[in-house]
CSV table of C-alpha atoms and ligand atoms in Angstrom, one decimal:
chain,number,residue,atom,x,y,z
B,10,MET,CA,38.7,16.9,27.9
B,11,THR,CA,39.9,20.0,26.0
B,12,THR,CA,39.6,19.6,22.2
B,13,HIS,CA,40.5,21.5,19.1
B,14,PRO,CA,37.9,23.5,17.2
B,15,ASP,CA,38.1,20.8,14.4
B,16,THR,CA,36.8,18.3,16.9
B,17,ARG,CA,34.2,20.6,18.5
B,18,THR,CA,32.7,21.3,15.1
B,19,VAL,CA,32.0,17.6,14.8
B,20,ARG,CA,30.9,16.8,18.4
B,21,ILE,CA,27.8,18.8,18.8
B,22,GLY,CA,25.3,17.7,21.5
B,23,ALA,CA,21.5,18.1,21.5
B,24,PRO,CA,19.7,19.8,24.4
B,25,ASP,CA,17.4,17.8,26.6
B,26,PRO,CA,14.0,19.3,25.6
B,27,GLY,CA,12.6,19.0,29.1
B,28,GLY,CA,8.9,18.9,27.9
B,29,ARG,CA,7.7,16.2,25.6
B,30,PRO,CA,7.7,17.3,21.9
B,31,VAL,CA,4.1,17.0,20.5
B,32,ALA,CA,5.3,16.2,17.0
B,33,VAL,CA,7.5,13.1,16.6
B,34,PRO,CA,11.1,14.4,16.2
B,35,ILE,CA,13.0,13.4,13.1
B,36,HIS,CA,15.9,11.2,14.4
B,37,GLN,CA,18.0,11.8,11.3
B,38,THR,CA,20.9,9.7,12.6
B,39,SER,CA,22.3,6.4,11.2
B,40,ILE,CA,23.9,5.3,14.5
B,41,PHE,CA,23.4,5.5,18.2
B,42,ALA,CA,26.2,5.6,20.7
B,43,PHE,CA,26.4,3.8,24.1
B,44,ASP,CA,28.6,3.8,27.1
B,45,GLY,CA,30.4,0.6,26.3
B,46,PRO,CA,30.7,-2.5,24.0
B,47,ALA,CA,28.2,-4.7,25.8
B,48,ASP,CA,25.4,-2.2,25.3
B,49,VAL,CA,26.2,-2.0,21.6
B,50,ALA,CA,26.2,-5.7,21.2
B,51,ASP,CA,22.9,-5.9,23.1
B,52,ALA,CA,21.3,-3.2,20.9
B,53,MET,CA,22.3,-4.9,17.7
B,54,SER,CA,20.9,-8.3,18.7
B,55,GLY,CA,17.3,-7.7,17.5
B,56,PRO,CA,14.6,-5.2,16.4
B,57,THR,CA,13.2,-4.4,19.8
B,58,GLY,CA,16.0,-3.4,22.2
B,59,ALA,CA,17.8,-0.1,22.2
B,60,PHE,CA,18.3,1.6,18.8
B,61,SER,CA,21.8,1.0,17.4
B,62,TYR,CA,21.7,1.5,13.7
B,63,SER,CA,18.9,3.0,11.6
B,64,GLY,CA,19.3,0.2,9.0
B,65,TYR,CA,17.9,-2.0,11.8
B,66,ALA,CA,15.5,0.4,13.6
B,67,ASN,CA,15.1,4.1,14.2
B,68,PRO,CA,12.9,6.0,16.7
B,69,THR,CA,11.1,8.1,14.1
B,70,VAL,CA,10.5,5.0,12.0
B,71,ARG,CA,9.4,3.1,15.1
B,72,ALA,CA,6.8,5.8,15.8
B,73,LEU,CA,5.3,5.1,12.4
B,74,GLU,CA,5.4,1.4,12.9
B,75,ASP,CA,3.7,1.7,16.3
B,76,ALA,CA,1.0,4.0,14.9
B,77,MET,CA,0.3,1.5,12.1
B,78,THR,CA,0.3,-1.5,14.6
B,79,GLY,CA,-2.4,0.3,16.5
B,80,LEU,CA,-4.4,1.4,13.5
B,81,GLU,CA,-4.5,-2.1,12.0
B,82,GLY,CA,-4.8,-4.0,15.3
B,83,GLY,CA,-1.6,-6.0,14.8
B,84,ALA,CA,1.3,-7.1,17.1
B,85,ALA,CA,4.1,-5.3,15.3
B,86,ALA,CA,4.9,-3.4,12.1
B,87,LEU,CA,7.8,-2.9,9.8
B,88,ALA,CA,8.2,0.3,7.8
B,89,THR,CA,10.0,0.1,4.5
B,90,GLY,CA,11.3,2.4,1.8
B,91,SER,CA,8.2,1.7,-0.4
B,92,GLY,CA,5.0,-0.3,-0.7
B,93,SER,CA,6.8,-2.6,-3.1
B,94,SER,CA,9.6,-3.3,-0.6
B,95,ALA,CA,7.0,-4.0,2.1
B,96,MET,CA,5.4,-6.6,-0.1
B,97,SER,CA,8.7,-8.1,-1.3
B,98,SER,CA,10.1,-8.3,2.2
B,99,VAL,CA,7.0,-10.2,3.3
B,100,LEU,CA,7.2,-12.5,0.3
B,101,LEU,CA,11.0,-13.1,0.6
B,102,GLY,CA,10.6,-13.7,4.4
B,103,ALA,CA,7.9,-16.4,3.8
B,104,LEU,CA,8.9,-18.2,0.6
B,105,ARG,CA,11.5,-20.9,-0.3
B,106,ARG,CA,12.3,-22.4,-3.7
B,107,GLY,CA,9.5,-24.8,-4.6
B,108,ASP,CA,6.8,-23.0,-2.6
B,109,HIS,CA,3.5,-22.1,-4.1
B,110,VAL,CA,1.8,-18.7,-3.9
B,111,ILE,CA,-1.9,-18.1,-4.7
B,112,ALA,CA,-2.8,-14.5,-5.5
B,113,GLN,CA,-5.9,-12.8,-6.8
B,114,ARG,CA,-5.8,-12.0,-10.5
B,115,ALA,CA,-6.7,-8.3,-10.2
B,116,LEU,CA,-3.5,-7.3,-8.4
B,117,TYR,CA,-1.5,-4.1,-8.2
B,118,GLY,CA,0.9,-4.2,-11.2
B,119,GLY,CA,4.0,-4.1,-9.1
B,120,THR,CA,2.9,-7.1,-7.0
B,121,TYR,CA,2.0,-9.0,-10.1
B,122,SER,CA,5.4,-8.3,-11.5
B,123,VAL,CA,7.2,-9.5,-8.3
B,124,LEU,CA,5.2,-12.7,-8.4
B,125,ARG,CA,6.0,-13.2,-12.1
B,126,GLU,CA,9.7,-12.6,-11.3
B,127,LEU,CA,9.6,-15.1,-8.4
B,128,SER,CA,8.0,-17.7,-10.7
B,129,SER,CA,10.3,-17.1,-13.7
B,130,ASN,CA,13.6,-16.9,-11.9
B,131,TRP,CA,13.3,-17.9,-8.3
B,132,GLY,CA,11.6,-21.3,-8.4
B,133,VAL,CA,8.4,-20.2,-6.8
B,134,GLU,CA,5.1,-21.3,-8.3
B,135,VAL,CA,2.2,-18.9,-8.7
B,136,THR,CA,-1.5,-19.4,-9.3
B,137,HIS,CA,-3.9,-16.5,-9.9
B,138,ILE,CA,-7.5,-16.9,-8.9
B,139,ASP,CA,-10.5,-14.5,-9.4
B,140,ALA,CA,-11.0,-14.4,-5.6
B,141,ALA,CA,-14.8,-14.1,-6.0
B,142,ASP,CA,-15.4,-17.4,-4.2
B,143,PRO,CA,-13.4,-19.2,-1.5
B,144,ALA,CA,-14.1,-22.5,-3.3
B,145,GLU,CA,-11.7,-21.3,-6.0
B,146,LEU,CA,-9.0,-21.0,-3.4
B,147,THR,CA,-9.7,-24.5,-2.1
B,148,ALA,CA,-9.4,-25.8,-5.7
B,149,ALA,CA,-6.0,-24.1,-6.2
B,150,LEU,CA,-4.4,-25.4,-3.0
B,151,ARG,CA,-1.4,-27.7,-3.3
B,152,PRO,CA,0.7,-29.4,-0.6
B,153,THR,CA,3.4,-26.7,-1.3
B,154,SER,CA,1.0,-23.7,-1.0
B,155,ARG,CA,2.4,-21.2,1.5
B,156,VAL,CA,1.0,-17.7,0.9
B,157,LEU,CA,-2.2,-16.1,-0.2
B,158,VAL,CA,-2.1,-12.5,-1.6
B,159,LEU,CA,-5.2,-10.4,-1.7
B,160,GLU,CA,-6.1,-6.7,-2.0
B,161,THR,CA,-9.0,-5.2,0.0
B,162,ILE,CA,-10.1,-3.0,-3.0
B,163,ALA,CA,-8.7,-4.0,-6.3
B,164,ASN,CA,-7.2,-1.4,-8.7
B,165,PRO,CA,-8.8,-0.1,-10.8
B,166,THR,CA,-12.1,-2.0,-10.9
B,167,GLY,CA,-13.0,-1.7,-7.2
B,168,HIS,CA,-13.6,-5.4,-6.7
B,169,VAL,CA,-13.7,-6.4,-3.1
B,170,PRO,CA,-12.8,-10.0,-2.3
B,171,ASP,CA,-14.5,-12.2,0.2
B,172,LEU,CA,-11.8,-11.5,2.8
B,173,PRO,CA,-13.3,-13.5,5.7
B,174,GLY,CA,-14.1,-16.5,3.5
B,175,LEU,CA,-10.7,-16.6,1.7
B,176,LEU,CA,-8.6,-15.9,4.8
B,177,GLY,CA,-10.5,-18.7,6.6
B,178,VAL,CA,-9.6,-21.2,3.9
B,179,ALA,CA,-6.0,-19.9,3.9
B,180,ARG,CA,-5.8,-20.4,7.7
B,181,GLY,CA,-7.3,-23.9,7.5
B,182,ALA,CA,-4.6,-24.8,4.9
B,183,GLY,CA,-1.7,-23.2,6.8
B,184,LEU,CA,-1.2,-20.4,4.3
B,185,LEU,CA,0.1,-17.0,5.3
B,186,GLY,CA,-2.7,-14.6,4.5
B,187,VAL,CA,-1.3,-11.3,3.1
B,188,VAL,CA,-3.7,-8.4,2.4
B,189,ASP,CA,-2.6,-5.2,0.6
B,190,ASN,CA,-4.8,-2.7,2.3
B,191,THR,CA,-3.4,0.4,0.5
B,192,PHE,CA,-6.7,1.4,-1.2
B,193,ALA,CA,-8.9,0.9,1.9
B,194,THR,CA,-6.6,2.3,4.6
B,195,PRO,CA,-7.2,1.1,8.2
B,196,LEU,CA,-10.1,3.5,8.4
B,197,LEU,CA,-12.2,1.5,5.9
B,198,CYS,CA,-11.0,-2.0,6.7
B,199,ARG,CA,-8.7,-3.7,9.2
B,200,PRO,CA,-7.9,-7.1,7.5
B,201,ILE,CA,-6.4,-8.6,10.7
B,202,GLU,CA,-9.9,-8.5,12.2
B,203,HIS,CA,-11.0,-10.7,9.2
B,204,GLY,CA,-8.1,-13.3,9.6
B,205,ALA,CA,-5.2,-11.7,7.8
B,206,ASP,CA,-1.7,-12.5,9.0
B,207,VAL,CA,0.0,-9.6,7.4
B,208,VAL,CA,-1.3,-6.3,6.1
B,209,VAL,CA,0.7,-4.4,3.5
B,210,HIS,CA,0.5,-0.7,2.7
B,211,SER,CA,2.0,1.6,0.1
B,212,ALA,CA,2.4,4.6,2.4
B,213,THR,CA,3.1,6.5,-0.7
B,214,LYS,CA,-0.7,6.7,-1.2
B,215,TYR,CA,-3.3,7.6,1.5
B,216,LEU,CA,-1.1,7.3,4.6
B,217,GLY,CA,1.5,9.8,3.4
B,218,GLY,CA,-1.3,11.5,1.5
B,219,HIS,CA,0.4,14.5,0.0
B,220,HIS,CA,2.3,13.1,-3.0
B,221,ASP,CA,5.6,14.0,-1.4
B,222,VAL,CA,7.0,10.7,-0.1
B,223,VAL,CA,7.5,7.1,-1.1
B,224,GLY,CA,7.2,4.5,1.7
B,225,GLY,CA,5.6,1.3,2.8
B,226,VAL,CA,4.5,-0.6,5.9
B,227,ALA,CA,3.8,-4.2,6.7
B,228,VAL,CA,1.7,-4.9,9.9
B,229,PHE,CA,1.9,-8.4,11.4
B,230,ALA,CA,-0.7,-10.2,13.4
B,231,ASP,CA,2.0,-12.1,15.3
B,232,ASP,CA,5.4,-11.2,16.6
B,233,ASP,CA,7.2,-14.2,15.2
B,234,ARG,CA,6.4,-13.4,11.6
B,235,TYR,CA,7.4,-9.8,12.2
B,236,ARG,CA,10.8,-10.9,13.5
B,237,ARG,CA,11.4,-13.2,10.5
B,238,THR,CA,10.4,-10.5,8.0
B,239,TRP,CA,12.5,-7.9,9.9
B,240,GLU,CA,15.6,-10.1,9.4
B,241,GLN,CA,14.9,-10.4,5.7
B,242,ALA,CA,14.3,-6.7,5.4
B,243,VAL,CA,17.6,-5.9,7.1
B,244,ARG,CA,19.4,-8.5,5.0
B,245,PHE,CA,18.0,-7.0,1.7
B,246,GLY,CA,18.1,-3.4,3.0
B,247,THR,CA,14.5,-2.4,2.4
B,248,VAL,CA,14.2,-0.3,5.6
B,249,ALA,CA,12.5,3.1,5.8
B,250,ASP,CA,14.4,6.4,6.0
B,251,PRO,CA,13.6,8.6,9.1
B,252,PHE,CA,12.6,11.6,7.1
B,253,GLY,CA,10.3,9.6,4.9
B,254,ALA,CA,8.8,7.9,7.9
B,255,TRP,CA,8.2,11.4,9.5
B,256,LEU,CA,6.4,12.6,6.4
B,257,VAL,CA,4.2,9.5,6.4
B,258,LEU,CA,3.5,10.1,10.2
B,259,ARG,CA,2.6,13.7,9.5
B,260,GLY,CA,0.2,12.5,6.8
B,261,VAL,CA,-1.4,9.9,9.1
B,262,LYS,CA,-2.5,12.7,11.4
B,263,THR,CA,-5.0,13.9,8.8
B,264,LEU,CA,-5.8,10.5,7.3
B,265,ALA,CA,-9.4,10.4,8.6
B,266,LEU,CA,-10.3,13.9,7.3
B,267,ARG,CA,-8.8,13.2,3.9
B,268,VAL,CA,-10.1,9.7,3.4
B,269,ARG,CA,-13.7,10.6,4.3
B,270,ARG,CA,-13.6,13.5,1.8
B,271,GLN,CA,-11.9,11.4,-0.9
B,272,CYS,CA,-14.6,8.7,-0.5
B,273,ASP,CA,-17.4,11.2,-0.6
B,274,THR,CA,-16.0,12.8,-3.8
B,275,ALA,CA,-15.3,9.5,-5.5
B,276,GLY,CA,-18.9,8.5,-4.8
B,277,ARG,CA,-20.2,11.7,-6.2
B,278,LEU,CA,-18.1,11.5,-9.3
B,279,ALA,CA,-19.1,7.9,-9.8
B,280,ALA,CA,-22.8,8.7,-9.7
B,281,LEU,CA,-22.4,11.6,-12.1
B,282,LEU,CA,-20.2,9.6,-14.5
B,283,ALA,CA,-22.8,6.8,-14.5
B,284,GLU,CA,-25.4,9.3,-15.9
B,285,HIS,CA,-23.0,10.6,-18.7
B,286,PRO,CA,-23.8,9.5,-22.2
B,287,ALA,CA,-20.0,9.2,-23.2
B,288,VAL,CA,-19.4,6.8,-20.3
B,289,THR,CA,-20.1,3.1,-21.0
B,290,ALA,CA,-19.4,1.7,-17.5
B,291,VAL,CA,-18.4,3.0,-14.1
B,292,HIS,CA,-16.4,0.8,-11.7
B,293,HIS,CA,-16.9,2.0,-8.1
B,294,PRO,CA,-18.1,-0.4,-5.3
B,295,GLY,CA,-20.4,2.3,-3.9
B,296,LEU,CA,-22.7,2.0,-6.9
B,297,PRO,CA,-25.5,-0.5,-6.4
B,298,SER,CA,-24.8,-1.9,-9.9
B,299,HIS,CA,-21.2,-2.8,-9.0
B,300,PRO,CA,-20.7,-6.6,-8.6
B,301,SER,CA,-18.9,-6.1,-5.2
B,302,HIS,CA,-21.4,-3.6,-3.8
B,303,ALA,CA,-23.0,-5.9,-1.2
B,304,ARG,CA,-19.6,-7.2,0.0
B,305,ALA,CA,-18.1,-3.8,0.1
B,306,THR,CA,-21.0,-2.5,2.1
B,307,ALA,CA,-20.6,-5.4,4.6
B,308,LEU,CA,-16.8,-5.2,4.8
B,309,LEU,CA,-15.8,-1.6,4.4
B,310,ASP,CA,-16.6,1.7,6.2
B,311,GLY,CA,-16.6,3.5,2.9
B,312,TYR,CA,-16.1,2.7,-0.7
B,313,GLY,CA,-12.6,4.2,-1.4
B,314,GLY,CA,-11.4,7.3,-3.0
B,315,THR,CA,-11.0,6.1,-6.6
B,316,ALA,CA,-13.4,5.6,-9.4
B,317,ALA,CA,-12.7,4.0,-12.8
B,318,PHE,CA,-14.9,4.3,-15.9
B,319,ASP,CA,-14.9,3.2,-19.5
B,320,LEU,CA,-15.0,5.4,-22.5
B,321,ALA,CA,-15.4,4.0,-26.1
B,322,ASP,CA,-11.8,3.2,-26.8
B,323,ARG,CA,-8.2,4.2,-26.1
B,324,GLU,CA,-8.4,7.3,-28.3
B,325,ALA,CA,-11.4,8.5,-26.3
B,326,ALA,CA,-9.6,7.8,-23.0
B,327,HIS,CA,-6.5,9.7,-24.2
B,328,ALA,CA,-8.6,12.6,-25.5
B,329,PHE,CA,-10.4,12.9,-22.1
B,330,LEU,CA,-7.1,12.8,-20.2
B,331,GLY,CA,-5.5,15.3,-22.5
B,332,GLY,CA,-8.5,17.7,-22.0
B,333,LEU,CA,-8.3,17.8,-18.2
B,334,ARG,CA,-7.3,21.2,-16.7
B,335,LEU,CA,-7.6,20.8,-12.9
B,336,VAL,CA,-7.2,17.0,-12.5
B,337,LEU,CA,-3.6,16.0,-13.0
B,338,ASN,CA,-2.4,13.5,-15.5
B,339,ALA,CA,-0.3,11.4,-13.1
B,340,GLY,CA,0.1,8.0,-11.6
B,341,SER,CA,-0.2,7.0,-8.0
B,342,LEU,CA,-3.2,8.0,-5.8
B,343,GLY,CA,-4.3,8.9,-2.3
B,344,GLY,CA,-2.7,12.4,-2.1
B,345,THR,CA,-4.3,15.8,-1.8
B,346,GLU,CA,-4.4,16.4,-5.6
B,347,THR,CA,-6.8,14.6,-7.8
B,348,VAL,CA,-5.0,12.5,-10.5
B,349,ALA,CA,-6.2,10.5,-13.5
B,350,MET,CA,-4.6,7.9,-15.6
B,351,HIS,CA,-5.0,5.3,-18.3
B,352,PRO,CA,-4.2,1.9,-16.7
B,353,ALA,CA,-3.8,-0.1,-20.0
B,354,THR,CA,-0.9,2.1,-21.1
B,355,THR,CA,0.6,2.9,-17.6
B,356,SER,CA,0.2,0.9,-14.4
B,357,HIS,CA,-0.9,-2.2,-16.2
B,358,ARG,CA,1.1,-1.9,-19.4
B,359,HIS,CA,3.0,-5.2,-18.8
B,360,LEU,CA,-0.2,-7.2,-18.9
B,361,ASP,CA,-1.1,-8.8,-22.2
B,362,GLU,CA,-4.6,-8.5,-23.7
B,363,ARG,CA,-6.0,-11.5,-21.9
B,364,ALA,CA,-4.6,-10.5,-18.5
B,365,LEU,CA,-5.9,-7.0,-19.0
B,366,ALA,CA,-9.4,-8.3,-19.7
B,367,ALA,CA,-9.2,-10.6,-16.6
B,368,ALA,CA,-8.3,-7.6,-14.5
B,369,GLY,CA,-11.3,-5.8,-15.9
B,370,ILE,CA,-9.3,-3.2,-17.7
B,371,GLY,CA,-10.5,-2.2,-21.2
B,372,PRO,CA,-8.7,0.0,-23.8
B,373,GLY,CA,-11.0,2.9,-22.8
B,374,THR,CA,-10.7,2.5,-19.0
B,375,VAL,CA,-9.7,5.6,-17.1
B,376,ARG,CA,-9.0,5.8,-13.3
B,377,ILE,CA,-9.6,8.9,-11.2
B,378,ALA,CA,-8.1,9.0,-7.8
B,379,CYS,CA,-9.7,11.8,-5.8
B,380,GLY,CA,-7.8,14.4,-3.8
B,381,ILE,CA,-9.4,16.9,-1.4
B,382,GLU,CA,-10.3,19.7,-3.9
B,383,HIS,CA,-14.0,20.7,-4.0
B,384,ALA,CA,-16.0,18.0,-5.7
B,385,ASP,CA,-17.9,20.6,-7.8
B,386,ASP,CA,-14.7,21.9,-9.3
B,387,LEU,CA,-13.6,18.3,-10.0
B,388,TRP,CA,-16.8,17.4,-11.7
B,389,ALA,CA,-16.7,20.7,-13.8
B,390,ASP,CA,-13.3,19.7,-15.1
B,391,VAL,CA,-14.3,16.0,-15.7
B,392,ALA,CA,-17.5,17.2,-17.5
B,393,GLN,CA,-15.7,19.6,-19.7
B,394,ALA,CA,-13.0,17.0,-20.6
B,395,LEU,CA,-15.8,14.5,-21.5
B,396,GLY,CA,-17.5,17.1,-23.7
N,19,LIG,C1,1.4,1.9,-5.2
N,19,LIG,C2,0.9,0.5,-4.7
N,19,LIG,C3,1.9,-0.4,-4.3
N,19,LIG,C4,3.4,-0.1,-4.4
N,19,LIG,O1,3.8,0.9,-3.6
N,19,LIG,P1,5.1,1.8,-3.8
N,19,LIG,O2,5.1,2.7,-2.6
N,19,LIG,O3,4.8,2.6,-5.1
N,19,LIG,O4,6.2,0.9,-4.0
N,19,LIG,C5,1.4,-1.6,-3.8
N,19,LIG,N1,0.1,-1.9,-3.7
N,19,LIG,C6,-0.8,-1.0,-4.1
N,19,LIG,C7,-2.2,-1.4,-4.0
N,19,LIG,C8,-0.4,0.2,-4.6
N,19,LIG,O5,-1.4,1.1,-5.0
């Protein structure tokens, strides 16, 4: 058909590459076209057929979902626009008014806040447990209990829950076991192997790994739960953008190299901090003195890339952070640059005194999340800021 230039400027085709691209292409398109209406209808009927609309599914996003399904050992995955939307999609897909959620007390602040919102305004009941002992979970069970929420490595204290024990109790009681594996990454722990039904990641952290993208992923042990959550994610519009998914995929390629180095550096800093006279406590599960050390050694292939420590008080913590030159004063974690923050006045600011204490956060607690700079340079900076 002959067309006007106006039309030809719009209708630009793509060449068939012939060979297979090694890097996943960015399918930056919102829609996919077909030969006829039956194909469109078919494509729009579910998450697994042909791609029709990127608000439902997209090939670049699917590449990330497939990579994470493989890394976590699940049946399917759903990539979302952020870690928080991964968690809220899972919760909104699993809960009805009147249902009861049990969650560990030392939770990521955003997850804590979603649960508080669900309990204040959405008719969902929430109980927090210390998660040190499966008997605590048994005691908290109600006939309406539906979901258990855990984190592999708690922020910022580095506590590691008894995943197999707790998930075993959850399974026995018919609860959906949801584990936020952001801090561990699938390289240190694969919660589905320990009985989790859903694994949630903030891809903003280690998976993306370069402080340049916000994203999330939920990996499901079974397909049915994936489909139900996918429906809820489409309904609430929490899907991932192709370019964001591509950045996360690009990060995942170097995940093993980065995480090993970040774990080594965090372990070194933790050991050095423990010797420093200004430091009153160090919270890192790699230290034999840490209450979760034995469990972390049994459960994890590394102790994580963060270390928290206590200084005398809030003033000392702020003076330390203000004195840093190389380490950045910033939130988040898991990227190439080392960052430090004061949880009590940032990530955990909405917790009251009692909740802070229960989460193991004191007024002088500082968290360092290691990047991939040379450990000697990082220690030199930390030491000068302590002095
Ligand atoms: C950052 C984080 C989240 C939330 O992820 P976003 O991508 O910031 O929405 C959830 N869980 C943990 C453990 C996190 O560190």
